[in-house]
Coordinates of C-alpha atoms and ligand atoms in Angstrom, one line a residue:
M1 CA 16.3 26.3 -60.1
A2 CA 15.1 22.9 -59.0
T3 CA 14.7 22.6 -55.2
A4 CA 15.8 19.4 -53.6
E5 CA 12.9 17.3 -52.2
V6 CA 13.1 16.9 -48.5
R7 CA 12.0 13.5 -47.4
V8 CA 10.8 13.0 -43.8
S9 CA 10.4 9.5 -42.5
P10 CA 7.3 8.5 -40.5
G11 CA 9.6 8.2 -37.4
E12 CA 10.9 11.8 -37.8
Q13 CA 7.4 13.2 -38.4
A14 CA 6.3 11.5 -35.2
A15 CA 9.3 12.8 -33.3
A16 CA 8.6 16.4 -34.5
R17 CA 4.9 16.2 -33.5
Q18 CA 6.0 14.9 -30.0
L19 CA 7.8 18.2 -29.5
E20 CA 4.6 20.1 -29.5
R21 CA 3.6 19.0 -26.1
I22 CA 1.1 21.5 -24.8
P23 CA -2.5 20.3 -25.2
E24 CA -5.4 22.5 -26.3
P25 CA -7.8 23.9 -23.6
T26 CA -9.3 20.9 -21.9
I27 CA -11.7 20.0 -19.1
V28 CA -10.7 16.8 -17.3
V29 CA -13.7 15.0 -15.8
I30 CA -12.8 12.2 -13.3
F31 CA -15.5 9.7 -12.6
G32 CA -15.0 8.0 -9.2
A33 CA -13.0 11.0 -8.0
S34 CA -13.5 10.2 -4.3
G35 CA -11.3 7.1 -4.6
D36 CA -7.6 7.0 -3.6
L37 CA -6.4 7.0 -7.2
T38 CA -7.5 10.6 -7.8
K39 CA -5.9 12.0 -4.6
K40 CA -2.8 9.9 -4.6
K41 CA -1.9 9.8 -8.3
L42 CA -4.1 11.8 -10.7
L43 CA -4.1 15.2 -9.1
P44 CA -0.4 15.1 -8.1
A45 CA 0.4 14.1 -11.7
L46 CA -1.8 16.9 -13.1
F47 CA -0.1 19.4 -10.8
H48 CA 3.4 18.1 -11.9
L49 CA 2.3 18.9 -15.4
E50 CA 1.3 22.4 -14.3
Q51 CA 4.7 22.9 -12.6
A52 CA 6.4 21.8 -15.9
G53 CA 4.3 24.4 -17.8
L54 CA 2.6 21.6 -19.8
L55 CA -1.0 22.4 -19.1
P56 CA -3.0 24.8 -21.2
E57 CA -4.1 28.0 -19.6
Q58 CA -7.8 27.2 -20.0
F59 CA -7.8 24.1 -18.0
A60 CA -10.2 22.7 -15.3
V61 CA -10.7 19.4 -13.4
V62 CA -14.2 18.2 -12.4
G63 CA -14.4 15.4 -9.9
V64 CA -17.5 13.3 -10.1
A65 CA -18.6 10.8 -7.4
R66 CA -21.7 9.8 -5.5
R67 CA -21.1 11.5 -2.2
P68 CA -21.8 15.3 -1.7
L69 CA -18.2 16.5 -1.3
Q70 CA -18.4 20.0 -2.8
E71 CA -16.6 21.6 0.1
E72 CA -14.1 18.9 0.9
F73 CA -13.0 17.9 -2.6
P74 CA -10.6 20.8 -3.5
R75 CA -9.2 20.7 0.1
D76 CA -8.6 16.9 -0.1
M77 CA -6.9 17.3 -3.5
R78 CA -4.6 20.0 -2.1
A79 CA -3.7 17.6 0.7
G80 CA -3.1 14.8 -1.8
I81 CA -0.8 16.9 -4.0
L82 CA 1.3 17.9 -1.0
Q83 CA 1.4 14.4 0.6
Y84 CA 1.8 12.3 -2.5
G85 CA 3.2 14.7 -5.1
G86 CA 6.2 15.9 -3.1
V87 CA 5.0 19.5 -3.5
E88 CA 5.7 22.2 -0.9
A89 CA 2.7 23.8 0.8
G90 CA 3.5 27.4 -0.3
H91 CA 4.1 26.5 -4.0
A92 CA 3.4 29.6 -6.1
R93 CA 1.1 27.9 -8.6
L94 CA -0.9 25.7 -6.1
D95 CA -3.7 28.1 -5.1
D96 CA -4.4 28.9 -8.8
F97 CA -4.4 25.2 -9.7
I98 CA -6.8 24.3 -6.8
S99 CA -9.2 27.1 -7.9
R100 CA -9.6 25.2 -11.1
I101 CA -11.0 22.1 -9.4
R102 CA -14.8 21.5 -9.2
Y103 CA -16.9 18.7 -7.9
H104 CA -20.2 17.2 -9.1
A105 CA -22.2 14.7 -7.1
M106 CA -24.3 12.1 -8.9
N107 CA -25.2 8.5 -9.3
F108 CA -23.6 6.8 -12.3
D109 CA -26.9 5.3 -13.4
D110 CA -28.9 8.6 -13.2
P111 CA -29.5 10.3 -16.6
G112 CA -30.4 13.5 -14.8
G113 CA -27.0 13.6 -13.2
F114 CA -25.3 13.4 -16.5
G115 CA -27.6 16.2 -17.9
R116 CA -26.5 18.5 -15.0
L117 CA -22.9 17.5 -15.5
K118 CA -23.2 18.5 -19.1
D119 CA -24.6 21.9 -18.1
L120 CA -21.8 22.4 -15.5
L121 CA -19.1 21.6 -18.2
A122 CA -20.8 24.1 -20.5
S123 CA -20.8 26.8 -17.9
I124 CA -17.1 26.2 -17.0
E125 CA -16.3 26.4 -20.6
R126 CA -18.1 29.8 -20.9
E127 CA -16.0 31.0 -18.0
L128 CA -12.7 29.7 -19.4
G129 CA -13.3 30.3 -23.1
G130 CA -12.5 26.7 -24.0
Q131 CA -13.1 24.8 -27.2
G132 CA -15.2 21.9 -26.2
N133 CA -12.3 19.5 -25.5
R134 CA -13.0 16.9 -22.8
L135 CA -11.0 14.2 -21.3
Y136 CA -13.2 11.8 -19.3
Y137 CA -11.3 9.5 -16.8
L138 CA -13.2 6.4 -15.7
A139 CA -11.7 5.7 -12.3
T140 CA -14.7 4.1 -10.7
A141 CA -15.2 0.4 -9.8
P142 CA -15.2 -1.5 -13.1
E143 CA -18.9 -2.4 -12.7
H144 CA -19.9 1.3 -13.4
F145 CA -17.9 1.6 -16.7
A146 CA -20.7 0.4 -18.9
D147 CA -23.3 2.7 -17.3
I148 CA -21.1 5.8 -17.5
I149 CA -20.3 5.1 -21.2
H150 CA -23.9 4.5 -22.1
H151 CA -25.1 7.8 -20.4
L152 CA -22.3 9.8 -22.0
G153 CA -23.5 8.5 -25.3
E154 CA -27.2 9.2 -24.6
Q155 CA -26.5 12.7 -23.5
G156 CA -24.5 13.6 -26.6
M157 CA -21.4 14.0 -24.5
A158 CA -19.3 11.5 -26.3
R159 CA -19.2 13.0 -29.8
P160 CA -20.1 16.7 -29.4
E161 CA -20.3 19.1 -32.4
R162 CA -17.1 20.8 -31.6
G163 CA -13.9 20.0 -29.7
K164 CA -12.2 16.7 -29.1
V165 CA -13.5 14.2 -26.6
R166 CA -11.4 11.3 -25.3
V167 CA -12.0 8.7 -22.6
I168 CA -9.4 7.0 -20.3
I169 CA -10.5 3.7 -18.9
E170 CA -8.8 2.4 -15.8
K171 CA -7.8 -1.3 -15.4
P172 CA -8.8 -4.0 -14.9
F173 CA -10.4 -3.8 -18.4
G174 CA -12.8 -6.7 -18.0
H175 CA -12.7 -9.7 -15.8
D176 CA -12.0 -12.3 -18.4
L177 CA -12.0 -12.6 -22.2
A178 CA -15.8 -12.6 -22.5
S179 CA -16.3 -9.5 -20.3
A180 CA -13.4 -7.7 -21.9
R181 CA -15.0 -8.3 -25.3
L182 CA -18.4 -7.0 -24.0
L183 CA -16.8 -3.9 -22.5
N184 CA -14.9 -3.3 -25.8
D185 CA -18.2 -3.6 -27.6
D186 CA -19.9 -1.2 -25.2
V187 CA -17.1 1.4 -25.4
N188 CA -16.8 1.1 -29.2
S189 CA -20.6 1.5 -29.6
V190 CA -20.3 5.0 -28.1
F191 CA -16.7 6.1 -28.8
D192 CA -14.6 5.8 -31.8
E193 CA -11.4 3.6 -31.1
S194 CA -9.3 6.8 -31.7
Q195 CA -11.1 8.4 -28.7
I196 CA -10.4 5.5 -26.3
F197 CA -7.4 5.3 -24.0
R198 CA -7.1 2.1 -22.0
I199 CA -4.6 3.0 -19.3
D200 CA -1.9 0.9 -17.7
H201 CA 0.2 3.2 -15.5
Y202 CA 3.2 0.9 -15.9
L203 CA 3.6 2.3 -19.5
G204 CA 3.9 5.8 -18.0
K205 CA 6.9 4.8 -16.0
E206 CA 10.2 6.2 -17.3
T207 CA 12.0 2.9 -16.6
V208 CA 9.4 0.9 -18.6
Q209 CA 9.7 3.3 -21.6
N210 CA 13.5 3.0 -21.2
I211 CA 13.3 -0.8 -22.0
L212 CA 12.5 0.3 -25.6
V213 CA 15.2 3.0 -25.5
F214 CA 17.8 0.5 -24.2
R215 CA 16.9 -2.0 -26.9
F216 CA 16.3 0.2 -29.9
A217 CA 18.4 3.3 -29.3
N218 CA 21.6 1.3 -28.8
G219 CA 23.4 -0.8 -31.3
I220 CA 25.1 -3.4 -29.1
F221 CA 22.2 -5.1 -27.3
E222 CA 19.8 -6.0 -30.0
P223 CA 22.1 -8.4 -31.9
V224 CA 22.3 -10.6 -28.8
W225 CA 18.6 -10.2 -27.8
N226 CA 17.4 -13.5 -29.0
R227 CA 17.4 -17.3 -28.5
N228 CA 21.0 -17.7 -29.7
F229 CA 22.3 -15.9 -26.7
I230 CA 19.6 -15.7 -24.0
D231 CA 19.0 -18.6 -21.7
H232 CA 15.9 -17.3 -20.0
V233 CA 14.1 -14.2 -18.8
Q234 CA 12.6 -13.5 -15.4
I235 CA 10.1 -10.8 -14.7
T236 CA 9.3 -10.0 -11.1
A237 CA 6.8 -7.6 -9.6
A238 CA 7.1 -8.1 -5.9
E239 CA 5.3 -5.9 -3.4
D240 CA 5.8 -5.8 0.4
I241 CA 2.5 -4.1 0.9
G242 CA -0.8 -6.1 1.4
I243 CA -4.1 -5.1 -0.1
E244 CA -4.3 -1.8 1.7
G245 CA -8.0 -1.8 2.6
R246 CA -9.1 -2.8 -0.9
G247 CA -10.7 -6.1 0.2
P248 CA -13.9 -6.0 -1.9
F249 CA -11.9 -5.1 -5.1
Y250 CA -9.1 -7.6 -4.5
E251 CA -11.4 -10.5 -3.6
K252 CA -12.8 -10.3 -7.1
A253 CA -9.5 -9.5 -8.8
G254 CA -6.6 -11.5 -7.3
A255 CA -3.0 -11.1 -8.5
M256 CA -3.6 -12.4 -12.0
R257 CA -6.3 -9.8 -12.9
D258 CA -4.8 -7.0 -10.8
V259 CA -1.3 -7.0 -12.2
V260 CA -0.4 -10.0 -14.4
Q261 CA -3.0 -9.4 -17.2
N262 CA -1.9 -5.8 -17.5
H263 CA 1.4 -4.6 -15.9
M264 CA 3.3 -7.9 -16.3
M265 CA 2.0 -8.6 -19.8
E266 CA 3.1 -5.1 -20.9
L267 CA 6.5 -5.6 -19.5
L268 CA 6.8 -8.9 -21.3
S269 CA 5.8 -7.3 -24.6
F270 CA 8.4 -4.5 -24.2
V271 CA 11.1 -7.0 -23.6
A272 CA 10.1 -9.4 -26.4
M273 CA 8.7 -7.3 -29.2
E274 CA 10.3 -6.7 -32.6
P275 CA 11.4 -3.1 -33.3
P276 CA 8.3 -1.2 -34.4
V277 CA 8.5 0.8 -37.7
S278 CA 7.9 4.0 -35.6
F279 CA 7.1 5.0 -32.1
E280 CA 3.5 5.5 -33.0
A281 CA 0.3 3.9 -31.6
D282 CA -0.5 1.6 -34.5
A283 CA 3.1 0.4 -35.0
M284 CA 3.7 -0.2 -31.4
R285 CA 0.4 -2.0 -30.7
S286 CA 0.8 -4.3 -33.6
E287 CA 4.2 -5.5 -32.5
K288 CA 3.0 -6.0 -28.9
V289 CA 0.0 -8.0 -30.0
K290 CA 2.2 -10.2 -32.1
V291 CA 4.2 -11.2 -29.0
W292 CA 1.1 -12.1 -27.0
R293 CA -0.4 -14.1 -29.9
S294 CA 2.9 -16.0 -30.3
I295 CA 2.5 -17.4 -26.7
P296 CA 1.1 -21.0 -26.9
P297 CA -1.6 -21.9 -24.3
I298 CA -0.1 -22.0 -20.8
H299 CA 0.0 -25.5 -19.3
P300 CA -1.8 -25.6 -15.9
M301 CA 1.4 -27.1 -14.5
D302 CA 3.1 -23.9 -15.5
A303 CA 0.8 -21.6 -13.5
M304 CA 1.2 -21.4 -9.8
R305 CA -0.9 -19.4 -7.3
G306 CA -0.4 -18.4 -3.7
Q307 CA -2.0 -16.5 -0.8
Y308 CA -0.1 -14.9 2.0
G309 CA -0.6 -15.9 5.6
P310 CA 0.5 -14.0 8.7
G311 CA 4.2 -13.2 8.9
Q312 CA 6.8 -10.4 9.2
V313 CA 7.5 -7.8 6.7
N314 CA 10.3 -5.3 7.1
G315 CA 10.6 -6.5 10.7
F316 CA 6.9 -5.9 11.6
P317 CA 4.3 -8.6 12.2
V318 CA 1.4 -8.4 9.6
K319 CA -1.8 -10.4 9.3
G320 CA -2.7 -12.9 6.7
Y321 CA -4.9 -12.2 3.7
R322 CA -7.9 -14.0 5.1
E323 CA -7.7 -11.8 8.2
E324 CA -7.8 -8.5 6.2
D325 CA -10.8 -6.2 6.4
R326 CA -13.7 -7.3 4.2
V327 CA -12.0 -10.5 3.0
D328 CA -13.7 -13.9 3.2
P329 CA -12.0 -15.8 6.0
Q330 CA -12.0 -18.9 3.7
S331 CA -11.0 -16.8 0.6
G332 CA -9.5 -18.7 -2.4
T333 CA -8.3 -15.5 -4.0
E334 CA -4.6 -15.6 -5.0
T335 CA -2.3 -12.8 -3.8
F336 CA 0.6 -14.3 -5.8
A337 CA 0.9 -15.7 -9.3
A338 CA 3.8 -17.2 -11.2
L339 CA 3.8 -18.4 -14.8
K340 CA 6.2 -20.0 -17.2
L341 CA 5.5 -19.3 -20.8
G342 CA 7.2 -19.4 -24.2
I343 CA 7.0 -17.2 -27.2
E344 CA 7.0 -19.3 -30.3
N345 CA 8.6 -17.1 -32.9
W346 CA 12.0 -16.9 -34.6
R347 CA 13.5 -14.7 -32.0
W348 CA 12.4 -16.5 -28.9
A349 CA 11.5 -20.1 -29.6
G350 CA 12.8 -22.3 -26.8
V351 CA 13.5 -19.4 -24.4
P352 CA 11.4 -19.7 -21.2
F353 CA 10.0 -16.6 -19.7
Y354 CA 9.2 -16.8 -16.0
L355 CA 6.8 -14.2 -14.5
R356 CA 5.9 -13.7 -10.8
A357 CA 3.9 -11.1 -9.0
G358 CA 2.7 -11.0 -5.4
K359 CA 1.8 -9.1 -2.4
R360 CA 3.4 -9.2 1.1
L361 CA 6.6 -10.6 -0.3
S362 CA 10.0 -10.0 1.2
K363 CA 10.5 -6.6 -0.4
R364 CA 9.3 -4.2 -3.1
V365 CA 11.1 -4.8 -6.4
T366 CA 10.0 -4.8 -10.0
E367 CA 12.7 -6.0 -12.3
I368 CA 13.5 -7.8 -15.5
R369 CA 16.4 -10.2 -15.7
I370 CA 17.8 -11.3 -19.0
Q371 CA 20.1 -14.2 -18.3
F372 CA 22.5 -15.1 -21.0
K373 CA 23.9 -18.5 -21.9
Q374 CA 27.2 -19.7 -20.5
P375 CA 30.1 -19.2 -22.8
P376 CA 30.6 -22.3 -25.0
Q377 CA 34.0 -23.2 -23.4
L378 CA 35.1 -22.7 -19.8
L379 CA 38.8 -21.8 -20.2
F380 CA 39.4 -20.9 -16.6
N381 CA 39.4 -23.2 -13.6
T382 CA 36.8 -21.9 -11.2
S383 CA 36.8 -24.9 -8.9
S384 CA 39.1 -23.1 -6.4
G385 CA 39.1 -19.5 -5.1
S386 CA 36.3 -17.5 -3.6
C387 CA 33.9 -17.6 -6.6
K388 CA 33.2 -21.2 -7.3
D389 CA 30.5 -20.8 -10.0
L390 CA 31.2 -18.9 -13.2
Q391 CA 28.0 -17.0 -13.4
P392 CA 26.6 -16.2 -16.9
N393 CA 26.1 -12.7 -18.1
L394 CA 23.0 -11.0 -16.7
I395 CA 21.3 -7.8 -17.6
T396 CA 19.0 -6.6 -14.9
M397 CA 16.5 -3.8 -15.6
R398 CA 15.4 -2.4 -12.3
I399 CA 11.9 -0.8 -12.9
Q400 CA 11.6 0.2 -9.3
P401 CA 12.7 1.1 -6.7
D402 CA 16.4 2.0 -7.1
E403 CA 15.7 2.5 -10.9
G404 CA 18.5 1.5 -13.2
I405 CA 20.2 -1.1 -15.3
S406 CA 23.1 -3.4 -14.5
L407 CA 25.2 -5.8 -16.4
R408 CA 27.0 -8.7 -14.7
F409 CA 30.1 -10.1 -16.2
G410 CA 33.1 -12.2 -15.0
A411 CA 36.4 -10.4 -14.2
K412 CA 39.8 -11.6 -13.1
V413 CA 40.5 -11.3 -9.4
P414 CA 43.9 -9.6 -8.9
S415 CA 46.0 -12.5 -7.8
P416 CA 48.7 -14.8 -9.2
N417 CA 45.9 -17.3 -10.2
M418 CA 43.3 -17.1 -13.0
E419 CA 40.5 -16.6 -10.6
V420 CA 37.2 -15.2 -12.0
C421 CA 34.5 -13.4 -10.0
P422 CA 31.3 -11.8 -11.2
V423 CA 31.3 -8.0 -11.1
V424 CA 28.5 -5.5 -12.0
M425 CA 28.5 -2.5 -14.2
D426 CA 25.7 -0.3 -13.0
F427 CA 23.6 2.6 -14.4
N428 CA 21.5 4.3 -11.7
Y429 CA 18.8 6.8 -12.7
A430 CA 19.0 9.0 -9.7
N431 CA 22.8 9.4 -10.0
A432 CA 22.6 10.1 -13.7
F433 CA 19.5 12.3 -13.9
G434 CA 18.5 13.2 -10.3
K435 CA 15.5 12.0 -8.3
S436 CA 12.0 12.5 -9.8
S437 CA 8.7 12.7 -8.1
A438 CA 6.7 11.7 -11.2
N439 CA 4.4 8.7 -10.8
G440 CA 3.9 7.7 -14.4
Y441 CA 0.4 9.2 -14.7
E442 CA 1.9 12.6 -15.9
R443 CA 3.0 11.2 -19.2
L444 CA -0.2 9.3 -19.8
L445 CA -2.5 12.1 -18.9
L446 CA -0.6 14.4 -21.1
D447 CA -0.5 11.9 -24.0
A448 CA -4.3 11.4 -23.7
M449 CA -4.9 15.1 -23.8
L450 CA -2.7 15.3 -26.9
G451 CA -4.5 12.3 -28.5
D452 CA -1.4 10.1 -28.5
A453 CA -2.3 6.5 -27.8
T454 CA 1.2 5.0 -28.2
L455 CA 1.4 4.1 -24.6
F456 CA -2.1 2.8 -24.2
A457 CA -3.6 -0.6 -24.7
H458 CA -5.6 -1.4 -27.8
R459 CA -8.8 -3.5 -28.1
D460 CA -6.8 -6.4 -29.7
G461 CA -4.1 -6.3 -27.1
V462 CA -6.5 -6.5 -24.2
E463 CA -8.3 -9.4 -25.8
A464 CA -5.1 -11.2 -26.6
T465 CA -3.8 -11.1 -23.0
W466 CA -7.2 -12.2 -21.6
S467 CA -7.4 -15.1 -24.0
L468 CA -4.1 -16.3 -22.8
L469 CA -5.0 -16.0 -19.1
T470 CA -8.7 -16.9 -19.0
P471 CA -8.2 -20.7 -19.3
I472 CA -5.9 -20.6 -16.3
L473 CA -8.3 -18.4 -14.3
D474 CA -11.1 -20.8 -15.2
S475 CA -9.2 -23.8 -14.1
W476 CA -8.3 -22.0 -10.8
A477 CA -11.9 -21.1 -10.3
A478 CA -12.9 -24.7 -10.8
A479 CA -10.5 -26.1 -8.2
R480 CA -10.4 -24.4 -4.9
P481 CA -6.8 -24.2 -3.6
K482 CA -6.5 -26.6 -0.7
D483 CA -3.2 -25.3 0.6
F484 CA -4.1 -21.6 1.1
P485 CA -2.5 -19.7 2.8
N486 CA 0.7 -21.2 1.3
Y487 CA 3.3 -18.6 2.0
A488 CA 4.1 -16.5 5.0
S489 CA 4.1 -12.7 4.7
G490 CA 7.7 -11.7 4.1
A491 CA 8.6 -14.8 2.2
W492 CA 9.2 -14.9 -1.6
G493 CA 6.0 -16.7 -2.4
P494 CA 4.9 -20.4 -2.2
K495 CA 7.3 -23.3 -2.7
S496 CA 5.4 -24.3 -5.9
A497 CA 6.7 -21.1 -7.6
D498 CA 10.3 -22.1 -6.8
A499 CA 9.6 -25.6 -8.2
L500 CA 8.5 -24.0 -11.5
L501 CA 12.2 -23.0 -12.1
E502 CA 13.9 -25.8 -10.1
R503 CA 12.3 -28.3 -12.6
D504 CA 14.3 -26.6 -15.3
G505 CA 17.5 -26.5 -13.2
R506 CA 17.1 -22.7 -12.5
A507 CA 16.2 -20.5 -9.6
W508 CA 14.4 -17.2 -9.0
S509 CA 16.7 -14.3 -8.3
Q510 CA 16.5 -13.2 -4.7
S511 CA 17.6 -9.6 -5.2
Ligands
LIG601 C1 -2.0 -1.4 -9.4 C2 -2.6 -2.5 -8.6 O1 -2.4 -1.4 -10.7 O2 -0.6 -1.4 -9.3 C3 -2.1 -2.5 -7.2 O3 -4.0 -2.4 -8.6 C4 -0.6 -2.5 -7.2 O4 -2.5 -3.6 -6.5 C5 -0.1 -1.4 -8.0 O5 -0.1 -2.3 -5.8 C6 1.5 -1.4 -8.2 O6 1.9 -0.2 -8.8 P1 3.3 0.4 -8.6 O7 3.3 1.6 -9.5 O8 3.3 0.7 -7.1 O9 4.2 -0.7 -8.9

C-alpha cells in the first residue's frame, strides 16, 4: 500500500524545533560580571529560566571580572535576583542555583588569566559531567571586546574539539560604521557567524515580538499596513531616568549610539518589514536588512539633538546632564535624538517615520503609533459639539510600561445630533495574561543556549544601521551644539524636535 507523503513546510519545522526548549548542559561565562547588567538583568533572567524548568541540570555560571570578588560575587548575585527579579528570599530553588555560581578574577588582556579560566571551566565540567558547551557573554565595556575575543581564540576556547561554543556580544556593537566593521572582522576571524549572537535586549521583550504576531498572525491589519492607508508612524522611547552613574560610558555614547542605532532601529524594522518566509534567523534578518537599506540618507535637517538641563521629573528636582558625576561640564553629548526618515519601497514610499529617544523626559514610555489617513469624505459635521476635530484612526503599540495595544476610532456620541468623538479599544497585557517579571533577557539567553539566532542582530544589519547613522554622527561631531542644554529635565525634549513634525503639519503624541 502506498503511503501518503507528509509535507512539512519550513515554518512548521521551525515551530516544531522551537518546542524543544531545554538547552544541552552549558556553562555560561560572563565577562564584565561585576557590572550592573549581570546583577540586575542577567542573573535574574537565568533564575527565571530555572524557575520555569528551562535550564539543563548540568548548568553553571562563571562570572569574570578584574576585581577579586570570589566571596562577594555569589552573595551579590543572590541580592540581585531578589531585588530585581521579583523572587522571594526563601525560594526553594535559589540556594541550589546560587551554589552553581563561580567567580574568576583576571585582566582581559592577560593570556595567563584565560589559561586559568580554561582550566576552571574544565574542572567545573568534570564535576558536572557536561559536554563542553559554553556560552560566553561579553558584558564588559566595548573597548575590551577585541582583547577577549582574541584571547579566547588564542587559547583554543572558541572552537574546542567537542561541544558547542557561542558568544553573546552586548551593545553598542561598534562606535560607528568603521569600528563596527572592524569588530565584525575581529569576531569573525575567531568565531564562525553561526556562533555569534549580537544582543539587543529589546528583541527579548514580549511586546516587541508581539509586533510581528500582531501583524502576521492576524488577517485584518496587514492589508492596511502600507502607504495607501497610513499617514505616518511615530516611534518614541522616552525615559524619565538620567544616566544613572554611567557618565564615562554615556559621554562616549550619547542617545544615538546608546538606543537609536539598536533599540529604535530594531523597532522600526519590526514595524516596517515584509513578512519573512519563516520565523528563522536568516529569513528574519534578510527582511530587516532590506528595511534599513531602503532608507535614503537622512538629511541633517531631519536629525535633531538635545541635552537635558536641570528641571523637575515626577515632582522632584533633578540636575542637568553637565552636572552629572564624571560628565564634562561643557559636554556636547546628546541625551536626546529625533529623526525623520523615509523607507523608499513599494509599501512605504512617501510615509514619514518619526523617531525620538531621550533621557529625563516627562515620563517613561516606549510606544509605536501608526496614524492612519483621514477618511476621504467627512460626512459628519464636527464643527459643533464637544469633539471638534475628527481624529484619524490610530493604532498604538505600547511596548512599556502599561504594555498593550489600542485602536482609536470615531464613535457617535449618544445625542439627537450626529456628534462624533474618538474612543479607544484597548488590549492590556496584564489584564489578559497577568503580570510578568521577565526582563527580556530570559528569552535571549535561552535562544543563545539553543543556538537560535532569530532574535539577534546579524553582521549585515549592524553595518546597515551604522551606515545610516554615521554621517549624522559625524556632522554632529564636527559642529558643537551651541544651545546645549536645550531642554529642561521633565520636558518632552528640545523645541527643534517639535519643529521636525510641525513643519509637516503634525505633532508628537504627548501620551
Ligand atoms: C539600554 C541603554 O540599552 O537600554 C540604557 O544602555 C537604557 O541607557 C536602556 O536606559 C533602556 O532599556 P529598557 O528596557 O529600560 O527600555
